CSV table of C-alpha atoms and ligand atoms in Angstrom, one decimal:
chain,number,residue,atom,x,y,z
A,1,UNK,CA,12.9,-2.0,24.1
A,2,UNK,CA,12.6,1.3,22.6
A,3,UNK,CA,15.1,3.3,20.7
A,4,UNK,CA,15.9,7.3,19.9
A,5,UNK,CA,17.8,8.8,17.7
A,6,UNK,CA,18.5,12.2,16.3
A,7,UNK,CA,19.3,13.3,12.7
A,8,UNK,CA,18.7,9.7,11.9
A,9,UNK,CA,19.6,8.4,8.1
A,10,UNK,CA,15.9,7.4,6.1
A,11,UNK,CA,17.9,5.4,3.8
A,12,UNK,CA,17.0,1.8,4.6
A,13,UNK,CA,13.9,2.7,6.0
A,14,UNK,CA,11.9,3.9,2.4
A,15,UNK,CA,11.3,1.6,0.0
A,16,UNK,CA,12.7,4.2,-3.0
A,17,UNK,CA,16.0,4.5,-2.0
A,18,UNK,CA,16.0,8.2,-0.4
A,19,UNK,CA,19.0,9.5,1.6
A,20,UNK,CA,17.4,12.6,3.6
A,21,UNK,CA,17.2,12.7,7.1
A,22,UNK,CA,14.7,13.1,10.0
A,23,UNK,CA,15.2,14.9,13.3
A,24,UNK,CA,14.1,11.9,15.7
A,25,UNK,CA,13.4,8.3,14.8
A,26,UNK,CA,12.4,6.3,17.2
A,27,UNK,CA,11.6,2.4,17.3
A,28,UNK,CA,9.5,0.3,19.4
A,29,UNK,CA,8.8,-3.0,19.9
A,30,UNK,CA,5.5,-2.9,22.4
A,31,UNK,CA,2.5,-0.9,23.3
A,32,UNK,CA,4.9,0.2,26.6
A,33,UNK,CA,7.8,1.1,24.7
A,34,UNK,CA,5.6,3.4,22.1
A,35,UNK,CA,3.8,5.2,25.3
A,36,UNK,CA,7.5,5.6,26.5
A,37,UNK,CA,8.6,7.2,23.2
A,38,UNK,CA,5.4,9.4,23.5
A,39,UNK,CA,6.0,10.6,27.6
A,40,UNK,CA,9.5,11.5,26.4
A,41,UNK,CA,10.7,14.8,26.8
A,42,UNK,CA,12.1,14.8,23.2
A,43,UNK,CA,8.8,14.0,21.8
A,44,UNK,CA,5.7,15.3,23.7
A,45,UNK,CA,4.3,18.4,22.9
A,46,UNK,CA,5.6,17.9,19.0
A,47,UNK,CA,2.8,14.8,18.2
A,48,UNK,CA,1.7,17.2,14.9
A,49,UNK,CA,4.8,16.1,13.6
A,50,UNK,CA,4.4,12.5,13.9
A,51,UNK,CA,4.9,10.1,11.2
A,52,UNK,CA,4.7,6.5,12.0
A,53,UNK,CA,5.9,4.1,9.4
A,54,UNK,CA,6.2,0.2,8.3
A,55,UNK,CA,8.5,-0.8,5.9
A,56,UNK,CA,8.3,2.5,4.0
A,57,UNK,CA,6.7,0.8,0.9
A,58,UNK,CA,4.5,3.4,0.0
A,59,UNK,CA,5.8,6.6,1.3
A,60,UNK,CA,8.3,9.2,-0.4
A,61,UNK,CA,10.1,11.7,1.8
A,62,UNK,CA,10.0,14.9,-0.1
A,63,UNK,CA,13.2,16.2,1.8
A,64,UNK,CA,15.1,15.4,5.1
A,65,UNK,CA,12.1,15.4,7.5
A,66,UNK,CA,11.6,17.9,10.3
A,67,UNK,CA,9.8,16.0,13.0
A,68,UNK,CA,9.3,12.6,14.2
A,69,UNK,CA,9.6,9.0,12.4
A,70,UNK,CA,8.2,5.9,14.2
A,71,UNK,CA,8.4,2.6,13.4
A,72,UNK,CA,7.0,-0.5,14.9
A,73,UNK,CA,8.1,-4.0,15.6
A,74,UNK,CA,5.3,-5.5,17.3
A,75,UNK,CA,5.3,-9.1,16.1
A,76,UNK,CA,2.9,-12.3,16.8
A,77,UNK,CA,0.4,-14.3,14.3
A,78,UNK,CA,-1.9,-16.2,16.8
A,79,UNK,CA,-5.4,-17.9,16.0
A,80,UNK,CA,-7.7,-15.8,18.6
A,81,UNK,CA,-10.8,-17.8,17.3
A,82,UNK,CA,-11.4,-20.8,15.2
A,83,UNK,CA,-14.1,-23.0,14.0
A,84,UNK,CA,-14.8,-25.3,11.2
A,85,UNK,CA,-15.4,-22.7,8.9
A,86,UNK,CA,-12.4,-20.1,9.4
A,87,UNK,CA,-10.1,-19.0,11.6
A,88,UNK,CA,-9.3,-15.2,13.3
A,89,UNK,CA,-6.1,-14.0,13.3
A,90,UNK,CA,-4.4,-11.3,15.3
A,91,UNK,CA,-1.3,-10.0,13.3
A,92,UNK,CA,1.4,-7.5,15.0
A,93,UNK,CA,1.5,-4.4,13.1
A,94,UNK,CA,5.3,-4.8,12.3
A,95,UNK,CA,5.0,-8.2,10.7
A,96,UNK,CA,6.0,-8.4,7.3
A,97,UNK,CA,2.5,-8.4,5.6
A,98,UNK,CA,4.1,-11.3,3.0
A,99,UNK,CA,5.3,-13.4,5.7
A,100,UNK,CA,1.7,-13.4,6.9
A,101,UNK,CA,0.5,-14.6,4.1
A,102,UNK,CA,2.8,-17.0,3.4
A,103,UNK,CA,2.5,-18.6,6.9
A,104,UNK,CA,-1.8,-18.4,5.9
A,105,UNK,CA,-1.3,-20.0,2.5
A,106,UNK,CA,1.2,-23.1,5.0
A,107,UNK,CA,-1.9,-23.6,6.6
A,108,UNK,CA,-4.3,-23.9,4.0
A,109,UNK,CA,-6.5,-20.3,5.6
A,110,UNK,CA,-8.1,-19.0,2.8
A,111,UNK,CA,-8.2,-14.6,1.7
A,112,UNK,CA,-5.1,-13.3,1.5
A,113,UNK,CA,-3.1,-15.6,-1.5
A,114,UNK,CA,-4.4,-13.0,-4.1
A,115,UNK,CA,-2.5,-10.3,-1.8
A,116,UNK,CA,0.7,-12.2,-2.0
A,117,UNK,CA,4.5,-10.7,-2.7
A,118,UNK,CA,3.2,-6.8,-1.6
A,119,UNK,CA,6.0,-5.5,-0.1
A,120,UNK,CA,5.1,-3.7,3.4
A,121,UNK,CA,4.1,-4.3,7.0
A,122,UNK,CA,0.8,-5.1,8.0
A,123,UNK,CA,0.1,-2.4,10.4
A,124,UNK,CA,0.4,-0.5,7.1
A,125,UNK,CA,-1.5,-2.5,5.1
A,126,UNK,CA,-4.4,-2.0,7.2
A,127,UNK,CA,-4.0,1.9,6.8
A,128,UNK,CA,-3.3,1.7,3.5
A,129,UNK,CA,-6.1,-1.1,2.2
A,130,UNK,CA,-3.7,-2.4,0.1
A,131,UNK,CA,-5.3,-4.5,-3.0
A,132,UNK,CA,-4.7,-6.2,-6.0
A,133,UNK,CA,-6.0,-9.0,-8.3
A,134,UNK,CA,-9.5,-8.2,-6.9
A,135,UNK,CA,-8.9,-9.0,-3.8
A,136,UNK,CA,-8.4,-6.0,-0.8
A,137,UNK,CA,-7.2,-6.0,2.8
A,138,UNK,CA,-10.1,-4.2,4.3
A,139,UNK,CA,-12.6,-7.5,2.9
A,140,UNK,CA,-10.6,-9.8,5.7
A,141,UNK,CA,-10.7,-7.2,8.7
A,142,UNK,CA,-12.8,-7.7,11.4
A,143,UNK,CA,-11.2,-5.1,14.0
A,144,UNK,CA,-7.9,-2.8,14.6
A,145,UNK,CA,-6.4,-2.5,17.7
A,146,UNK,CA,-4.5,1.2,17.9
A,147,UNK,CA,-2.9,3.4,20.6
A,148,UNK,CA,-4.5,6.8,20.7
A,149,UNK,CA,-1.6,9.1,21.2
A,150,UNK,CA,-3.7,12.0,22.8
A,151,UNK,CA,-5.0,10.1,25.5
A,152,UNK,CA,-2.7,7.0,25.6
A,153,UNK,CA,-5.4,4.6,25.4
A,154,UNK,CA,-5.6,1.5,23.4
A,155,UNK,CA,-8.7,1.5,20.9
A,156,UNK,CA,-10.6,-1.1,19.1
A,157,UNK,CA,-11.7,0.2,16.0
A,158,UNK,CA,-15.3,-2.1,14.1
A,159,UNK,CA,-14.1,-2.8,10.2
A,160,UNK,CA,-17.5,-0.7,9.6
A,161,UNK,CA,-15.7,2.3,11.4
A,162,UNK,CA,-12.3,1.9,9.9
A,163,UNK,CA,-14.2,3.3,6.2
A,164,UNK,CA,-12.7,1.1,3.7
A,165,UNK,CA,-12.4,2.5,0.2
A,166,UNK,CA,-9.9,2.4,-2.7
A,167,UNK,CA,-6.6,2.8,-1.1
A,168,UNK,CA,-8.0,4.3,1.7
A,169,UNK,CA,-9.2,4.3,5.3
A,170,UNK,CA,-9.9,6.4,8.3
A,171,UNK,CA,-6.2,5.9,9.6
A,172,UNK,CA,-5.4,8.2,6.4
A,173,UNK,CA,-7.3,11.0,7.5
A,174,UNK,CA,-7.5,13.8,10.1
A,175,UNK,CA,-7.8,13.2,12.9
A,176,UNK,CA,-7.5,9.7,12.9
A,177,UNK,CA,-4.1,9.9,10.8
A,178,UNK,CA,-3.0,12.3,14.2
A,179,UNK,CA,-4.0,10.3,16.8
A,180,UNK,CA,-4.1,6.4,16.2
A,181,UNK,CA,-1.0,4.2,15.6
A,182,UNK,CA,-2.2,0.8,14.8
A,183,UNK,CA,-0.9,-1.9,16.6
A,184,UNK,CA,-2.6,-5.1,15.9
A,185,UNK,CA,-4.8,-6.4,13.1
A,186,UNK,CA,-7.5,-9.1,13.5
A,187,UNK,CA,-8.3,-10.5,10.3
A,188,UNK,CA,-10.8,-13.5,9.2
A,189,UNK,CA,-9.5,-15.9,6.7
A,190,UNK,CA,-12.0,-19.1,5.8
A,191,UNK,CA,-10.8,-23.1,6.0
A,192,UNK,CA,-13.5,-23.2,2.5
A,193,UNK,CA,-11.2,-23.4,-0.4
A,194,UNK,CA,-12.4,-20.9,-2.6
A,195,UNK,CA,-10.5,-18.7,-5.4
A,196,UNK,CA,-10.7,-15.8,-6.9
A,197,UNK,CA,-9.2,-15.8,-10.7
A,198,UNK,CA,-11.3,-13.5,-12.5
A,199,UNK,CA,-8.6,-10.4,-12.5
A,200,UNK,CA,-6.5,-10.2,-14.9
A,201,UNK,CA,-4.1,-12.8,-16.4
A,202,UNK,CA,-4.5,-14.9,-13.1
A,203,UNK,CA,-6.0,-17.9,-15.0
A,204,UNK,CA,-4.1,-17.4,-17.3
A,205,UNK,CA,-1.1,-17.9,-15.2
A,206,UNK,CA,-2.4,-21.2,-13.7
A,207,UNK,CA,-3.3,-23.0,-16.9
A,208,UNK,CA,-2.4,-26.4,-16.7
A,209,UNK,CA,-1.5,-26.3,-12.8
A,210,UNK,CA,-4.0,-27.9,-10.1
A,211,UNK,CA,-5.9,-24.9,-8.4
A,212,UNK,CA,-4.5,-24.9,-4.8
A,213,UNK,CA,-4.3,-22.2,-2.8
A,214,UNK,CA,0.1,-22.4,-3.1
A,215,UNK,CA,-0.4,-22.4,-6.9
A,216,UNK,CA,-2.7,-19.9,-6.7
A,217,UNK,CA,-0.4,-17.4,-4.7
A,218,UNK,CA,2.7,-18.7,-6.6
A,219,UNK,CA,1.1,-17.7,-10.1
A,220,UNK,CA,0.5,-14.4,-8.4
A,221,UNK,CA,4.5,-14.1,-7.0
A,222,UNK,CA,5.3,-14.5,-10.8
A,223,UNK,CA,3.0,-12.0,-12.2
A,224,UNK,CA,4.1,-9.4,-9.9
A,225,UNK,CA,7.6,-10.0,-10.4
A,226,UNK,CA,7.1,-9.7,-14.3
A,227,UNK,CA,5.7,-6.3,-13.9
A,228,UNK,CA,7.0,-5.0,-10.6
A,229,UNK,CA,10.7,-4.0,-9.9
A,230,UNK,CA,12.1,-5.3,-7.3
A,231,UNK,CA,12.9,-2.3,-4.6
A,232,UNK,CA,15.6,-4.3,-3.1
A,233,UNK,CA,17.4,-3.6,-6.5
A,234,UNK,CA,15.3,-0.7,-8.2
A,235,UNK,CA,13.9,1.9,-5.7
A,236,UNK,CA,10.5,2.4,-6.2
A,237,UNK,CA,6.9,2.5,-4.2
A,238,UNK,CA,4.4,0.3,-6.2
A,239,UNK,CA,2.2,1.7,-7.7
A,240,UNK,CA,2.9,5.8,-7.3
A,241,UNK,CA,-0.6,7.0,-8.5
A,242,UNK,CA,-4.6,6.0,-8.1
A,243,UNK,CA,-6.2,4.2,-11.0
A,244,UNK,CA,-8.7,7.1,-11.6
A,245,UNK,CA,-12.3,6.8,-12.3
A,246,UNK,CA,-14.0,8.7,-14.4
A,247,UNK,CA,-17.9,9.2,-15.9
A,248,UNK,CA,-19.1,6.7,-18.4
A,249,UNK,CA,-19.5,9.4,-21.1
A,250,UNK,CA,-15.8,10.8,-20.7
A,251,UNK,CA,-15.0,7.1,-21.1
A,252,UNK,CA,-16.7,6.4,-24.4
A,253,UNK,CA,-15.3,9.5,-25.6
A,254,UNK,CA,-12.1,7.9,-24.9
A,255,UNK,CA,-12.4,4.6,-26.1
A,256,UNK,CA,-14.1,6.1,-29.3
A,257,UNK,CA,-10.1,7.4,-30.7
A,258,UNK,CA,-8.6,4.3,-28.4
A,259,UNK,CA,-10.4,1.1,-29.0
A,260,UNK,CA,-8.0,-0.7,-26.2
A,261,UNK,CA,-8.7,1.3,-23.3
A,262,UNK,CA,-8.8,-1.3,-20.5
A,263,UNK,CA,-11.4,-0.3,-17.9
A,264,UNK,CA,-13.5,-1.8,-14.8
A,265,UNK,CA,-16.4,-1.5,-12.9
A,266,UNK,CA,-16.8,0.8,-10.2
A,267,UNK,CA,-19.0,-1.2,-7.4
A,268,UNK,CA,-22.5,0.0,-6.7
A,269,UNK,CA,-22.0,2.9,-9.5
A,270,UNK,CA,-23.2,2.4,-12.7
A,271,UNK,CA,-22.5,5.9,-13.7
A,272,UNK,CA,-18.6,5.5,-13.3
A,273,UNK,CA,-15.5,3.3,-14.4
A,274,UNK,CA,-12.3,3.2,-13.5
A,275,UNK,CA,-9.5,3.3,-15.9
A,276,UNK,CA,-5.8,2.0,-15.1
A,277,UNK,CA,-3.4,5.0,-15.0
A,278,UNK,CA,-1.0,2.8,-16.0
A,279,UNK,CA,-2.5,2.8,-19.5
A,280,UNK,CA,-2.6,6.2,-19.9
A,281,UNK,CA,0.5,7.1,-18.7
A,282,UNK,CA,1.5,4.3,-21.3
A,283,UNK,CA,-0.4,6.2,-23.8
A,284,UNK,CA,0.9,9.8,-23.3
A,285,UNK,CA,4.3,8.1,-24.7
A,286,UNK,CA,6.0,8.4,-21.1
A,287,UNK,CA,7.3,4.7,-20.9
A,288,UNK,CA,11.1,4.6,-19.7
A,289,UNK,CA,10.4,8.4,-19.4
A,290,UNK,CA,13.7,9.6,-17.1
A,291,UNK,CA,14.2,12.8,-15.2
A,292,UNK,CA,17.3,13.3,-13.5
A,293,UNK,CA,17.7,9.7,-11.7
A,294,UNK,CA,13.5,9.2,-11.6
A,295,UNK,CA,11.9,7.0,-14.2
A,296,UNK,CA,8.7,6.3,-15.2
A,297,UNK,CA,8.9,1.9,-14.9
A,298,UNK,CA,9.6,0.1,-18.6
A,299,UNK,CA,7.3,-2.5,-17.6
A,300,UNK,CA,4.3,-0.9,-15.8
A,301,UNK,CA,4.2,2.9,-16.3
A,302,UNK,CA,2.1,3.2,-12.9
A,303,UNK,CA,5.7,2.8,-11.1
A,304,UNK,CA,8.1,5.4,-10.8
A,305,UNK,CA,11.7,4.2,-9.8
A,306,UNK,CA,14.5,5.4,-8.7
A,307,UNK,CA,16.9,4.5,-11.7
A,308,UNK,CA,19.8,5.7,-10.2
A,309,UNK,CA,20.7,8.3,-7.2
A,310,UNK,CA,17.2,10.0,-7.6
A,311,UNK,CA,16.8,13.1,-5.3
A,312,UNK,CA,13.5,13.4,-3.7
A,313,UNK,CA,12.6,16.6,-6.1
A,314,UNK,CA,13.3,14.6,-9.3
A,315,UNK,CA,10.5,11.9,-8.2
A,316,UNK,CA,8.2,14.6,-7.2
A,317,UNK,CA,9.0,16.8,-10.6
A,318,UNK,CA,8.8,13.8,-12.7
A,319,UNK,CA,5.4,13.0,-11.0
A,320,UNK,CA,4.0,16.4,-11.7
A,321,UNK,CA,5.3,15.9,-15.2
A,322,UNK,CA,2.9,12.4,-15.7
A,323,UNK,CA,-0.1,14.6,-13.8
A,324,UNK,CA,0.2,16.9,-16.3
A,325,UNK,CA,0.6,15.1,-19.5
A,326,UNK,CA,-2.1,12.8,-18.9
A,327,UNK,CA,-4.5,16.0,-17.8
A,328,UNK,CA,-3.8,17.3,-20.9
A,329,UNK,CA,-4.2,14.7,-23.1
A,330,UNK,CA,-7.1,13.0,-21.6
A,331,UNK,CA,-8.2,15.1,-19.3
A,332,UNK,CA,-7.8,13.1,-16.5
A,333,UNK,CA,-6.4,13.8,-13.1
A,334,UNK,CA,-5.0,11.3,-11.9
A,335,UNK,CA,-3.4,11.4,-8.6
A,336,UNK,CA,-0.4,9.9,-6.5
A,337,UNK,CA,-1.2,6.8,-4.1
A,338,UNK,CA,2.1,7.1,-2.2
A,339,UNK,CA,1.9,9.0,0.8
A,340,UNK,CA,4.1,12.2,0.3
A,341,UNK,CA,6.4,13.6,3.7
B,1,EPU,N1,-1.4,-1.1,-18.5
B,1,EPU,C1,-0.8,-0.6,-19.6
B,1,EPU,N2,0.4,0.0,-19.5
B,1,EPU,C2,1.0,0.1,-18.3
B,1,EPU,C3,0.4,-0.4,-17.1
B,1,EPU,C4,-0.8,-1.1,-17.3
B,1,EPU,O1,-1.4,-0.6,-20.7
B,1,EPU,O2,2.1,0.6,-18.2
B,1,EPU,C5,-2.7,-1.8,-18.6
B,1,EPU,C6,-2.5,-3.3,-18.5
B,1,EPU,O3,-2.2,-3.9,-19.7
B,1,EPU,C7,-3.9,-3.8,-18.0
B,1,EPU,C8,-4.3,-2.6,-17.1
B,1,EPU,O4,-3.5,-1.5,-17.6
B,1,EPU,O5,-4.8,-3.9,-19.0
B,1,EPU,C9,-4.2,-2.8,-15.6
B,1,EPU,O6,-2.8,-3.1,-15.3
B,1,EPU,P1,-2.4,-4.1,-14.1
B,1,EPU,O7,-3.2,-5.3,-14.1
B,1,EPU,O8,-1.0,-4.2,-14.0
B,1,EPU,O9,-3.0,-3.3,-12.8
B,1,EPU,P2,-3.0,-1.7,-12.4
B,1,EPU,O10,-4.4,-1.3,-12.5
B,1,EPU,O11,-2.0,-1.0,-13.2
B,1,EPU,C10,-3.5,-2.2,-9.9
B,1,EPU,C11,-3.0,-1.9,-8.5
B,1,EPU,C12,-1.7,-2.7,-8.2
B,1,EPU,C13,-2.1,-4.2,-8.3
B,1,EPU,C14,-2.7,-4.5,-9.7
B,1,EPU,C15,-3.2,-5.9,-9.8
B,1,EPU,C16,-3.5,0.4,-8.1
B,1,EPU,C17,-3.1,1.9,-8.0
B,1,EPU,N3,-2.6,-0.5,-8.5
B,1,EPU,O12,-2.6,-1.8,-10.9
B,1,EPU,O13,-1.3,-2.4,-6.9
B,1,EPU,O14,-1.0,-5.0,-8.0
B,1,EPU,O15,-3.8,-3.6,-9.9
B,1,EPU,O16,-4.3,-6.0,-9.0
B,1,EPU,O17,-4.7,0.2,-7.9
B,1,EPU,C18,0.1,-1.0,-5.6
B,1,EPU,O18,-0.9,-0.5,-5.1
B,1,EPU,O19,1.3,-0.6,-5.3
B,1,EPU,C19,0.0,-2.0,-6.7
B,1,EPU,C20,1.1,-2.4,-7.3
């Protein structure tokens, strides 16, 4: 089943709350229906202004949109291979990423826990390489199946061809980003219970509890929620910007007049660290921070919400604002993580 619609409300389908509008969205619920939506007259011919979306987590529309929106509902979780030592799934792109690893932490499959309560679809999630408490998407993929709009050809793209980085993959660039929706994701999770608790306050969190693998994703639900607004209530995106990294030398300068500076290695670079934006938003004494109906988040100053009616400029202004307080006082640029329309 496939549906199109013109001057189509985005409220409902972003994550921070906007009311702008696009020219054509279109839904889909199979790799038919999305060729369909592609050979239609409406559409062909326009495929530059294509944006296909998941559950519009980590997007902000910058205005009404003047081109095409798509969103997926491919479903299905089904064990493709298994043996005594894992199990590979293939996830549709529209299943709620959460879900899947709620249904993985059921059975006892072993990866995705520390990944637990992101908001977002999975198709997106393998675009994105979403991550937190050590622990990132792109570690559990083994292949992504996409549909090549230019030729209408399913692809299989290798995990060592999807380039995995910080937030990032091929799917995010030209011409990738133009040319493959993704479709499917087949992940690898392990049946050998094995943790990682080394970020953060994740021990912390379980002290006192039995490690299992539902303890170990509940103590990460609960950690989120303390920090994270909830977008069903607060509109917001995550985490809005990159945690930036920086040369060890501009660090020390740093931590030289702030002792606290939290930082982390950067893999495979001695050279480098990366410091949380968060902090030095923090520390640039934007905290609660409001412009117009955008806030920088009380609890984690990564976030910026929509406190209340927020137009698309005032989240974009207030984000330039952050950019450039924290350029100037540490010079730093940090940048945003949500994709901008
Ligand atoms: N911090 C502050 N003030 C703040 C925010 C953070 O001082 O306002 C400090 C914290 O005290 C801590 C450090 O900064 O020492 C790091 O904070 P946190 O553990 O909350 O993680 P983060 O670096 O701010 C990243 C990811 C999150 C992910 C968490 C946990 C990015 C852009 N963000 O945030 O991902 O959940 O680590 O792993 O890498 C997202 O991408 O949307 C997201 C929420």
């Amino acid at each position: 089943m496939i549906t199109i619609t013109t001057n189509a409300s985005m409220l409902g389908r972003n994550t921070f709350g906007i009311d702008v509008k696009a020219n054509i969205f279109c839904e889909y619920n199979s790799i038919e229906g999305l060729k369909m939506i592609l050979t239609n007259e409406l559409i062909e011919g326009r495929k530059h202004q294509i944006w296909n979306i998941g559950q519009g987590s980590n997007i902000l529309f910058s205005g009404d949109f003047d081109g095409i929106i798509l969103h997926g509902n491919i479903k299905g979780i089904d064990i493709i291979d298994e043996n005594d030592s894992g199990v590979t799934l293939r996830v549709g792109a529209g299943e709620i990423w959460d879900e899947v690893v709620e249904w993985a932490v059921s059975n006892e499959f072993y990866g995705a826990e520390n990944l637990s309560a992101i908001p977002g679809e999975t198709g997106a999630a393998a675009v994105q390489n979403i991550g937190a408490y050590g622990a990132e998407f792109g570690n559990l993929v083994d292949y992504v199946e996409v549909l090549n709009t230019g030729t209408l050809e399913t692809e299989t793209i290798a995990k060592s061809d999807c380039r995995y980085g910080y937030r990032d993959s091929i799917f995010k660039h030209h011409p990738a980003k133009l040319s493959y929706i993704v479709t499917a994701v087949v992940i690898k999770l392990s049946k050998q219970k094995s943790f990682n608790l080394e970020y953060g306050n994740v021990k912390a969190a379980l002290e006192g509890k039995e490690i299992t693998i539902a303890n170990v994703r509940n103590a990460i639900v609960d950690i989120r929620a303390s920090k994270l607004p909830d977008w069903t209530k607060t509109g917001n995106a995550g985490s809005f910007f990159k945690n930036p990294v920086i040369s060890t030398e501009q660090f020390e300068d740093i931590k030289a007049k702030y002792p606290n500076i939290p930082s982390y290695k950067v893999a495979g670079d001695d050279g480098k660290v990366k410091v949380p934006a968060g902090w030095l938003i923090e520390n640039c004494g934007l905290k609660g921070f409001r412009l117009g109906g955008a806030q920088v988040y009380e609890k984690q100053c990564l976030v910026l919400v929509n406190a209340g009616n927020a137009s698309p400029k005032d989240i974009v202004e207030l984000s330039d604002i952050v950019i450039r307080t924290v350029k100037e006082k540490f010079d730093i640029e940090i940048s945003p993580e949500v994709n901008i329309l």
